[in-house]
mmCIF file of C-alpha atoms in Angstrom:
data_model
loop_
_atom_site.group_PDB
_atom_site.id
_atom_site.type_symbol
_atom_site.label_atom_id
_atom_site.label_comp_id
_atom_site.label_asym_id
_atom_site.label_seq_id
_atom_site.Cartn_x
_atom_site.Cartn_y
_atom_site.Cartn_z
ATOM 1 C CA UNK A 196 10.377 5.417 7.576
ATOM 2 C CA UNK A 197 13.508 3.554 8.314
ATOM 3 C CA UNK A 198 16.062 4.530 10.449
ATOM 4 C CA UNK A 199 20.373 3.567 9.978
ATOM 5 C CA UNK A 200 22.076 1.422 12.586
ATOM 6 C CA UNK A 201 25.371 1.585 12.732
ATOM 7 C CA UNK A 202 26.665 -2.147 12.928
ATOM 8 C CA UNK A 203 29.643 -4.723 12.146
ATOM 9 C CA UNK A 204 28.822 -8.270 10.572
ATOM 10 C CA UNK A 205 31.075 -10.633 12.755
ATOM 11 C CA UNK A 206 31.739 -14.321 13.338
ATOM 12 C CA UNK A 207 32.710 -14.930 16.473
ATOM 13 C CA UNK A 208 33.859 -18.543 16.915
ATOM 14 C CA UNK A 209 30.424 -20.930 15.850
ATOM 15 C CA UNK A 210 28.366 -17.847 15.972
ATOM 16 C CA UNK A 211 27.997 -14.819 14.574
ATOM 17 C CA UNK A 212 25.955 -11.810 14.603
ATOM 18 C CA UNK A 213 25.747 -7.916 14.464
ATOM 19 C CA UNK A 214 27.813 -6.053 16.635
ATOM 20 C CA UNK A 215 26.969 -2.577 18.116
ATOM 21 C CA UNK A 216 28.967 0.265 19.738
ATOM 22 C CA UNK A 217 26.715 0.957 23.139
ATOM 23 C CA UNK A 218 26.565 4.263 22.407
ATOM 24 C CA UNK A 219 24.531 3.538 19.461
ATOM 25 C CA UNK A 220 21.699 1.962 20.921
ATOM 26 C CA UNK A 221 19.290 3.266 23.791
ATOM 27 C CA UNK A 222 20.477 2.900 27.354
ATOM 28 C CA UNK A 223 16.655 1.585 27.960
ATOM 29 C CA UNK A 224 16.554 -2.074 27.954
ATOM 30 C CA UNK A 225 12.913 -2.199 26.272
ATOM 31 C CA UNK A 226 13.556 0.520 23.315
ATOM 32 C CA UNK A 227 17.122 -1.264 22.570
ATOM 33 C CA UNK A 228 15.354 -4.970 22.879
ATOM 34 C CA UNK A 229 13.052 -3.358 20.392
ATOM 35 C CA UNK A 230 15.780 -2.406 18.138
ATOM 36 C CA UNK A 231 17.590 -5.591 18.596
ATOM 37 C CA UNK A 232 14.200 -8.085 17.305
ATOM 38 C CA UNK A 233 13.481 -5.269 14.730
ATOM 39 C CA UNK A 234 17.585 -5.537 13.327
ATOM 40 C CA UNK A 235 17.475 -9.786 13.209
ATOM 41 C CA UNK A 236 13.640 -10.007 12.096
ATOM 42 C CA UNK A 237 12.131 -11.620 14.886
ATOM 43 C CA UNK A 238 10.347 -13.197 15.490
ATOM 44 C CA UNK A 239 9.641 -15.371 12.430
ATOM 45 C CA UNK A 240 11.325 -18.630 12.201
ATOM 46 C CA UNK A 241 13.332 -17.812 9.180
ATOM 47 C CA UNK A 242 13.492 -14.154 10.483
ATOM 48 C CA UNK A 243 13.405 -13.546 6.583
ATOM 49 C CA UNK A 244 12.710 -9.399 7.455
ATOM 50 C CA UNK A 245 16.070 -9.086 9.554
ATOM 51 C CA UNK A 246 19.630 -10.404 9.268
ATOM 52 C CA UNK A 247 19.495 -13.192 11.475
ATOM 53 C CA UNK A 248 19.943 -16.950 10.730
ATOM 54 C CA UNK A 249 17.018 -18.393 11.707
ATOM 55 C CA UNK A 250 18.897 -20.298 14.058
ATOM 56 C CA UNK A 251 20.332 -19.669 17.524
ATOM 57 C CA UNK A 252 23.617 -19.830 16.861
ATOM 58 C CA UNK A 253 22.779 -16.613 13.725
ATOM 59 C CA UNK A 254 20.570 -14.731 16.374
ATOM 60 C CA UNK A 255 23.091 -13.407 18.954
ATOM 61 C CA UNK A 256 23.791 -9.364 18.607
ATOM 62 C CA UNK A 257 26.855 -7.987 20.809
ATOM 63 C CA UNK A 258 27.243 -4.522 22.396
ATOM 64 C CA UNK A 259 30.376 -2.941 22.939
ATOM 65 C CA UNK A 260 31.690 -0.136 24.858
ATOM 66 C CA UNK A 261 34.755 1.236 26.821
ATOM 67 C CA UNK A 262 35.223 0.798 30.729
ATOM 68 C CA UNK A 263 35.768 3.242 33.159
ATOM 69 C CA UNK A 264 36.707 0.309 35.538
ATOM 70 C CA UNK A 265 40.609 0.600 36.309
ATOM 71 C CA UNK A 266 42.857 -2.816 34.187
ATOM 72 C CA UNK A 267 39.698 -3.352 31.971
ATOM 73 C CA UNK A 268 39.539 -1.818 28.389
ATOM 74 C CA UNK A 269 35.952 -2.322 27.270
ATOM 75 C CA UNK A 270 32.436 -3.696 28.359
ATOM 76 C CA UNK A 271 30.556 -6.629 26.592
ATOM 77 C CA UNK A 272 27.238 -6.654 27.081
ATOM 78 C CA UNK A 273 25.346 -10.313 24.693
ATOM 79 C CA UNK A 274 21.655 -10.489 23.837
ATOM 80 C CA UNK A 275 20.190 -13.413 22.745
ATOM 81 C CA UNK A 276 17.719 -12.529 20.378
ATOM 82 C CA UNK A 277 14.968 -15.359 20.042
ATOM 83 C CA UNK A 278 13.649 -16.746 16.659
ATOM 84 C CA UNK A 279 10.486 -17.286 16.821
ATOM 85 C CA UNK A 280 9.269 -15.388 20.069
ATOM 86 C CA UNK A 281 9.559 -11.688 20.186
ATOM 87 C CA UNK A 282 12.237 -12.076 23.559
ATOM 88 C CA UNK A 283 15.351 -10.647 23.682
ATOM 89 C CA UNK A 284 17.524 -12.635 26.969
ATOM 90 C CA UNK A 285 20.689 -10.905 28.407
ATOM 91 C CA UNK A 286 21.163 -13.473 31.240
ATOM 92 C CA UNK A 287 24.221 -15.884 29.457
ATOM 93 C CA UNK A 288 27.147 -15.280 28.056
ATOM 94 C CA UNK A 289 28.696 -16.048 24.419
ATOM 95 C CA UNK A 290 32.103 -17.239 24.776
ATOM 96 C CA UNK A 291 31.892 -17.749 20.974
ATOM 97 C CA UNK A 292 30.721 -13.946 19.816
ATOM 98 C CA UNK A 293 33.130 -12.937 22.735
ATOM 99 C CA UNK A 294 36.367 -14.142 20.515
ATOM 100 C CA UNK A 295 34.973 -11.320 18.340
ATOM 101 C CA UNK A 296 34.798 -8.601 20.408
ATOM 102 C CA UNK A 297 39.285 -8.178 20.941
ATOM 103 C CA UNK A 298 39.165 -7.119 16.963
ATOM 104 C CA UNK A 299 35.990 -5.223 17.049
ATOM 105 C CA UNK A 300 36.605 -3.127 20.051
ATOM 106 C CA UNK A 301 40.342 -2.219 18.126
ATOM 107 C CA UNK A 302 39.277 -1.252 14.764
ATOM 108 C CA UNK A 303 36.483 0.844 16.313
ATOM 109 C CA UNK A 304 39.141 2.856 18.389
ATOM 110 C CA UNK A 305 38.277 1.733 21.647
ATOM 111 C CA UNK A 306 41.751 -0.157 22.113
ATOM 112 C CA UNK A 307 45.056 0.754 21.089
ATOM 113 C CA UNK A 308 47.203 -1.934 18.526
ATOM 114 C CA UNK A 309 49.959 -3.119 19.593
ATOM 115 C CA UNK A 310 52.492 -5.484 17.413
ATOM 116 C CA UNK A 311 52.195 -8.401 17.241
ATOM 117 C CA UNK A 312 49.556 -8.740 19.243
ATOM 118 C CA UNK A 313 46.849 -6.895 21.212
ATOM 119 C CA UNK A 314 45.662 -7.919 24.839
ATOM 120 C CA UNK A 315 42.064 -7.011 25.471
ATOM 121 C CA UNK A 316 40.446 -7.167 29.004
ATOM 122 C CA UNK A 317 36.966 -7.438 28.656
ATOM 123 C CA UNK A 318 34.324 -7.327 31.379
ATOM 124 C CA UNK A 319 31.315 -9.278 30.280
ATOM 125 C CA UNK A 320 28.207 -7.274 31.935
ATOM 126 C CA UNK A 321 25.890 -10.199 31.349
ATOM 127 C CA UNK A 322 27.799 -12.353 33.996
ATOM 128 C CA UNK A 323 30.138 -10.165 35.672
ATOM 129 C CA UNK A 324 33.155 -12.627 34.358
ATOM 130 C CA UNK A 325 36.692 -11.027 33.241
ATOM 131 C CA UNK A 326 37.696 -12.060 30.496
ATOM 132 C CA UNK A 327 41.663 -11.971 28.455
ATOM 133 C CA UNK A 328 41.499 -11.962 24.714
ATOM 134 C CA UNK A 329 44.999 -12.114 22.481
ATOM 135 C CA UNK A 330 44.191 -10.720 19.045
ATOM 136 C CA UNK A 331 46.756 -10.682 16.057
ATOM 137 C CA UNK A 332 47.926 -7.317 15.664
ATOM 138 C CA UNK A 333 51.159 -7.685 13.403
ATOM 139 C CA UNK A 334 51.968 -3.698 11.717
ATOM 140 C CA UNK A 335 49.629 -2.322 14.414
ATOM 141 C CA UNK A 336 45.953 -4.146 12.691
ATOM 142 C CA UNK A 337 43.959 -6.699 12.971
ATOM 143 C CA UNK A 338 44.297 -9.357 10.970
ATOM 144 C CA UNK A 339 42.015 -12.092 10.194
ATOM 145 C CA UNK A 340 44.119 -14.430 8.157
ATOM 146 C CA UNK A 341 46.228 -17.221 9.811
ATOM 147 C CA UNK A 342 46.422 -20.931 10.589
ATOM 148 C CA UNK A 343 44.376 -21.684 13.885
ATOM 149 C CA UNK A 344 41.302 -24.267 12.850
ATOM 150 C CA UNK A 345 38.578 -24.953 14.984
ATOM 151 C CA UNK A 346 35.696 -27.444 14.589
ATOM 152 C CA UNK A 347 32.460 -25.919 13.009
ATOM 153 C CA UNK A 348 34.236 -23.159 10.984
ATOM 154 C CA UNK A 349 35.434 -24.119 7.534
ATOM 155 C CA UNK A 350 38.927 -22.813 6.465
ATOM 156 C CA UNK A 351 41.805 -21.543 9.080
ATOM 157 C CA UNK A 352 41.942 -17.902 10.252
ATOM 158 C CA UNK A 353 44.229 -15.769 12.775
ATOM 159 C CA UNK A 354 43.518 -17.181 16.363
ATOM 160 C CA UNK A 355 42.198 -15.395 19.090
ATOM 161 C CA UNK A 356 43.487 -16.899 22.757
ATOM 162 C CA UNK A 357 40.245 -16.315 25.359
ATOM 163 C CA UNK A 358 41.433 -16.576 29.537
ATOM 164 C CA UNK A 359 38.387 -16.304 31.447
ATOM 165 C CA UNK A 360 39.514 -16.085 35.480
ATOM 166 C CA UNK A 361 37.853 -17.254 38.109
ATOM 167 C CA UNK A 362 34.825 -19.214 36.145
ATOM 168 C CA UNK A 363 32.700 -20.110 38.678
ATOM 169 C CA UNK A 364 29.035 -18.312 39.774
ATOM 170 C CA UNK A 365 28.084 -16.623 36.515
ATOM 171 C CA UNK A 366 24.995 -16.305 37.699
ATOM 172 C CA UNK A 367 24.681 -17.322 41.175
ATOM 173 C CA UNK A 368 27.882 -17.064 42.640
ATOM 174 C CA UNK A 369 28.445 -19.959 43.575
ATOM 175 C CA UNK A 370 30.255 -23.163 41.152
ATOM 176 C CA UNK A 371 27.498 -25.572 42.481
ATOM 177 C CA UNK A 372 23.910 -23.467 43.860
ATOM 178 C CA UNK A 373 22.518 -26.216 45.647
ATOM 179 C CA UNK A 374 25.676 -27.141 47.953
ATOM 180 C CA UNK A 375 25.705 -30.804 45.895
ATOM 181 C CA UNK A 376 27.911 -31.532 43.313
ATOM 182 C CA UNK A 377 25.082 -34.443 42.452
ATOM 183 C CA UNK A 378 21.696 -34.500 43.015
ATOM 184 C CA UNK A 379 18.589 -36.539 41.777
ATOM 185 C CA UNK A 380 15.455 -34.437 39.301
ATOM 186 C CA UNK A 381 12.890 -36.537 37.975
ATOM 187 C CA UNK A 382 14.355 -40.066 39.567
ATOM 188 C CA UNK A 383 18.114 -39.486 37.567
ATOM 189 C CA UNK A 384 20.791 -37.913 38.877
ATOM 190 C CA UNK A 385 22.486 -35.048 37.445
ATOM 191 C CA UNK A 386 24.925 -32.018 38.046
ATOM 192 C CA UNK A 387 23.428 -28.553 38.417
ATOM 193 C CA UNK A 388 26.812 -25.907 38.082
ATOM 194 C CA UNK A 389 26.908 -22.600 37.357
ATOM 195 C CA UNK A 390 30.757 -22.029 35.750
ATOM 196 C CA UNK A 391 30.814 -19.771 32.933
ATOM 197 C CA UNK A 392 27.710 -20.663 32.527
ATOM 198 C CA UNK A 393 24.215 -22.360 34.318
ATOM 199 C CA UNK A 394 24.098 -25.775 33.337
ATOM 200 C CA UNK A 395 21.996 -29.217 34.124
ATOM 201 C CA UNK A 396 23.872 -31.976 32.889
ATOM 202 C CA UNK A 397 22.213 -35.298 32.491
ATOM 203 C CA UNK A 398 24.349 -38.351 31.565
ATOM 204 C CA UNK A 399 22.799 -39.047 28.394
ATOM 205 C CA UNK A 400 22.189 -43.258 28.539
ATOM 206 C CA UNK A 401 19.711 -42.261 31.698
ATOM 207 C CA UNK A 402 17.161 -41.020 29.473
ATOM 208 C CA UNK A 403 17.728 -43.874 26.975
ATOM 209 C CA UNK A 404 19.903 -41.839 24.047
ATOM 210 C CA UNK A 405 23.328 -41.818 22.732
ATOM 211 C CA UNK A 406 25.900 -38.856 24.039
ATOM 212 C CA UNK A 407 27.061 -39.164 20.115
ATOM 213 C CA UNK A 408 23.758 -39.093 18.928
ATOM 214 C CA UNK A 409 22.798 -36.642 15.589
ATOM 215 C CA UNK A 410 20.926 -34.101 16.462
ATOM 216 C CA UNK A 411 17.389 -34.936 14.807
ATOM 217 C CA UNK A 412 17.852 -38.580 16.822
ATOM 218 C CA UNK A 413 17.140 -36.006 20.237
ATOM 219 C CA UNK A 414 15.369 -33.019 18.578
ATOM 220 C CA UNK A 415 12.542 -35.195 16.283
ATOM 221 C CA UNK A 416 11.613 -37.239 20.146
ATOM 222 C CA UNK A 417 9.096 -34.623 21.306
ATOM 223 C CA UNK A 418 8.664 -37.008 24.489
ATOM 224 C CA UNK A 419 12.359 -36.292 25.622
ATOM 225 C CA UNK A 420 12.407 -32.627 24.592
ATOM 226 C CA UNK A 421 9.292 -32.421 26.848
ATOM 227 C CA UNK A 422 11.002 -34.851 29.526
ATOM 228 C CA UNK A 423 14.800 -32.706 29.431
ATOM 229 C CA UNK A 424 12.679 -29.626 29.408
ATOM 230 C CA UNK A 425 10.935 -30.461 33.141
ATOM 231 C CA UNK A 426 14.094 -31.196 34.740
ATOM 232 C CA UNK A 427 15.594 -27.578 33.303
ATOM 233 C CA UNK A 428 12.492 -25.803 34.588
ATOM 234 C CA UNK A 429 13.083 -27.460 37.983
ATOM 235 C CA UNK A 430 16.735 -27.225 37.677
ATOM 236 C CA UNK A 431 16.449 -23.452 37.523
ATOM 237 C CA UNK A 432 14.116 -23.403 40.894
ATOM 238 C CA UNK A 433 16.503 -24.974 42.256
ATOM 239 C CA UNK A 434 19.886 -23.203 41.331
ATOM 240 C CA UNK A 435 17.986 -19.723 42.178
ATOM 241 C CA UNK A 436 17.242 -18.698 38.899
ATOM 242 C CA UNK A 437 13.240 -18.492 39.391
ATOM 243 C CA UNK A 438 10.990 -19.241 36.827
ATOM 244 C CA UNK A 439 13.571 -19.840 33.487
ATOM 245 C CA UNK A 440 10.392 -20.938 30.900
ATOM 246 C CA UNK A 441 11.602 -17.839 29.022
ATOM 247 C CA UNK A 442 15.300 -17.885 29.187
ATOM 248 C CA UNK A 443 17.826 -20.134 27.845
ATOM 249 C CA UNK A 444 19.900 -21.218 31.239
ATOM 250 C CA UNK A 445 20.092 -23.350 32.474
ATOM 251 C CA UNK A 446 21.443 -25.216 29.284
ATOM 252 C CA UNK A 447 21.089 -28.504 29.288
ATOM 253 C CA UNK A 448 23.684 -31.277 28.270
ATOM 254 C CA UNK A 449 23.954 -34.634 27.205
ATOM 255 C CA UNK A 450 26.759 -36.603 28.032
ATOM 256 C CA UNK A 451 28.738 -39.682 27.533
ATOM 257 C CA UNK A 452 32.148 -41.196 28.214
ATOM 258 C CA UNK A 453 34.753 -40.339 25.511
ATOM 259 C CA UNK A 454 36.802 -41.528 23.210
ATOM 260 C CA UNK A 455 39.426 -41.228 20.227
ATOM 261 C CA UNK A 456 42.005 -39.091 23.511
ATOM 262 C CA UNK A 457 38.647 -37.744 24.016
ATOM 263 C CA UNK A 458 37.794 -36.604 27.837
ATOM 264 C CA UNK A 459 33.902 -36.446 27.048
ATOM 265 C CA UNK A 460 30.726 -37.463 24.454
ATOM 266 C CA UNK A 461 28.591 -33.983 24.928
ATOM 267 C CA UNK A 462 25.253 -32.862 23.223
ATOM 268 C CA UNK A 463 24.523 -28.938 24.422
ATOM 269 C CA UNK A 464 21.136 -27.831 24.271
ATOM 270 C CA UNK A 465 20.144 -24.308 23.361
ATOM 271 C CA UNK A 466 17.965 -25.034 25.460
ATOM 272 C CA UNK A 467 15.276 -26.348 22.927
ATOM 273 C CA UNK A 468 17.927 -27.168 20.324
ATOM 274 C CA UNK A 469 21.037 -29.266 19.756
ATOM 275 C CA UNK A 470 23.616 -26.728 19.442
ATOM 276 C CA UNK A 471 25.978 -27.674 15.768
ATOM 277 C CA UNK A 472 29.524 -27.637 17.351
ATOM 278 C CA UNK A 473 29.439 -26.291 21.317
ATOM 279 C CA UNK A 474 29.155 -23.100 23.277
ATOM 280 C CA UNK A 475 32.470 -21.876 24.524
ATOM 281 C CA UNK A 476 30.699 -21.179 28.043
ATOM 282 C CA UNK A 477 28.917 -24.378 28.176
ATOM 283 C CA UNK A 478 31.943 -26.218 27.082
ATOM 284 C CA UNK A 479 33.739 -24.621 30.057
ATOM 285 C CA UNK A 480 31.979 -25.787 32.445
ATOM 286 C CA UNK A 481 31.491 -28.921 31.144
ATOM 287 C CA UNK A 482 35.650 -29.287 31.335
ATOM 288 C CA UNK A 483 34.802 -28.036 35.491
ATOM 289 C CA UNK A 484 32.445 -30.158 36.570
ATOM 290 C CA UNK A 485 34.823 -32.985 34.337
ATOM 291 C CA UNK A 486 37.576 -32.066 36.656
ATOM 292 C CA UNK A 487 35.147 -31.862 40.091
ATOM 293 C CA UNK A 488 34.822 -35.190 41.909
ATOM 294 C CA UNK A 489 31.340 -36.512 42.299
ATOM 295 C CA UNK A 490 29.525 -34.729 39.505
ATOM 296 C CA UNK A 491 27.806 -36.936 37.149
ATOM 297 C CA UNK A 492 30.373 -35.310 34.834
ATOM 298 C CA UNK A 493 33.290 -36.874 36.606
ATOM 299 C CA UNK A 494 32.049 -40.194 36.832
ATOM 300 C CA UNK A 495 32.101 -40.197 33.059
ATOM 301 C CA UNK A 496 35.339 -38.452 32.179
ATOM 302 C CA UNK A 497 38.816 -39.987 31.027
ATOM 303 C CA UNK A 498 41.650 -38.385 33.613
ATOM 304 C CA UNK A 499 44.120 -35.755 32.059
ATOM 305 C CA UNK A 500 45.344 -31.927 32.130
ATOM 306 C CA UNK A 501 43.566 -30.555 29.313
ATOM 307 C CA UNK A 502 39.737 -31.317 29.082
ATOM 308 C CA UNK A 503 38.833 -32.190 25.491
ATOM 309 C CA UNK A 504 35.010 -32.019 24.222
ATOM 310 C CA UNK A 505 33.512 -34.612 21.958
ATOM 311 C CA UNK A 506 30.755 -32.794 20.001
ATOM 312 C CA UNK A 507 29.042 -32.643 16.630
ATOM 313 C CA UNK A 508 31.569 -30.523 14.729
ATOM 314 C CA UNK A 509 34.584 -31.922 16.286
ATOM 315 C CA UNK A 510 36.462 -31.723 19.681
ATOM 316 C CA UNK A 511 36.705 -28.776 22.035
ATOM 317 C CA UNK A 512 40.015 -28.347 24.083
ATOM 318 C CA UNK A 513 39.741 -26.391 27.647
ATOM 319 C CA UNK A 514 42.661 -26.059 29.389
ATOM 320 C CA UNK A 515 42.117 -25.106 33.247
ATOM 321 C CA UNK A 516 43.856 -23.248 36.421
ATOM 322 C CA UNK A 517 43.017 -25.407 39.610
ATOM 323 C CA UNK A 518 44.675 -24.590 42.674
ATOM 324 C CA UNK A 519 43.540 -25.784 46.044
ATOM 325 C CA UNK A 520 40.038 -26.839 44.205
ATOM 326 C CA UNK A 521 39.278 -23.117 43.103
ATOM 327 C CA UNK A 522 39.103 -22.463 39.438
ATOM 328 C CA UNK A 523 41.201 -19.948 38.895
ATOM 329 C CA UNK A 524 41.082 -19.379 34.976
ATOM 330 C CA UNK A 525 40.394 -20.865 31.891
ATOM 331 C CA UNK A 526 41.851 -20.923 28.788
ATOM 332 C CA UNK A 527 40.596 -21.745 24.870
ATOM 333 C CA UNK A 528 41.439 -21.005 21.243
ATOM 334 C CA UNK A 529 39.039 -19.155 18.758
ATOM 335 C CA UNK A 530 38.519 -17.678 15.574
ATOM 336 C CA UNK A 531 36.710 -14.585 14.562
ATOM 337 C CA UNK A 532 35.599 -12.294 11.374
ATOM 338 C CA UNK A 533 34.481 -9.676 9.944
ATOM 339 C CA UNK A 534 31.822 -9.800 7.790
ATOM 340 C CA UNK A 535 30.720 -6.484 6.398
ATOM 341 C CA UNK A 536 30.436 -3.033 8.361
ATOM 342 C CA UNK A 537 28.153 0.035 8.092
ATOM 343 C CA UNK A 538 24.161 1.001 8.473
ATOM 344 C CA UNK A 539 21.868 -1.431 9.443
ATOM 345 C CA UNK A 540 18.340 -0.323 7.940
ATOM 346 C CA UNK A 541 15.457 -1.397 10.431
ATOM 347 C CA UNK A 542 12.025 -0.220 10.908
ATOM 348 C CA UNK A 543 11.570 3.313 12.894
ATOM 349 C CA UNK A 544 10.057 1.983 16.232
ATOM 350 C CA UNK A 545 8.597 5.188 17.711
ATOM 351 C CA UNK A 546 10.422 7.471 19.502
ATOM 352 C CA UNK A 547 13.963 6.372 18.193
ATOM 353 C CA UNK A 548 14.645 8.238 14.955
ATOM 354 C CA UNK A 549 16.004 11.619 17.204
ATOM 355 C CA UNK A 550 17.871 9.065 19.901
ATOM 356 C CA UNK A 551 19.780 7.314 16.848
ATOM 357 C CA UNK A 552 20.475 11.074 15.082
ATOM 358 C CA UNK A 553 21.760 12.361 18.107
ATOM 359 C CA UNK A 554 24.264 9.439 19.068
ATOM 360 C CA UNK A 555 25.556 9.453 15.552
#
């Protein structure tokens, strides 16, 4: 027997996944995660029995509900569903999926639309961050048509402007959790930084690779991946995250100097494969590190106000508000699209039918 799970499939930035109203899912994390795994078809390399796309960028889900906090419209919980393992990680945030939260919330009736644009104030439950999204709503309705283009997504769409507030210490409470802007792991100078995402920053040349290397050159080098993973596990321990073998944070990034107007060149790992574009939260963290003296990113970065990060699909530009050495906000432009809406049919985990019938 199967159960019907109301959802909307949306693209947010360079990611894609189902969006659920919080009231349609169990509050218990174990029951919730069992449903999410069934919905995406994990664990299976092709996710053949669900709607996942067999890639970490298309195996993401968003859970959205109203907020009771003054000055906040909605709460958003991001869940990274493993493709080939039966695990769901809610430790990180995803800024790309975040781009679709505002449009989803408006069309779900959680936020009243205003013309010509609507401000949606979002509290991310993964990290506690407050994000403001400006959604285009001419005539009081969400539009996805527009002239904005972002690398990694074909065509043009309406822009969604995101401004992240207080982007320091998303998981650890500190921008530099170890108290140092530079340290050594395995004889290599690195920076451990927690901006919008906990990250391990490594100069690519120190590992004998180029920061503009093709994904296949990195993913096909088993010895290199083992070395990066060993460094990541040690980084997680030093950052106070504990044993991160089963988590996707911290995320490693291989860095090099920018060319052609870019501030930096980067290859962002997710963490065991190369991101085919650039994660928003990762890009923000890189931008912050690039403007903090003493980090390995600052050593490689060209000067300027905005930070432009060259990645596989193009360039991601990040705006920063830094006052007296404190990062007040970071901004980025994304796009989103509603792809389909309706009921997702999933095999019935024990005890879930009654819950879902009560929730509808």
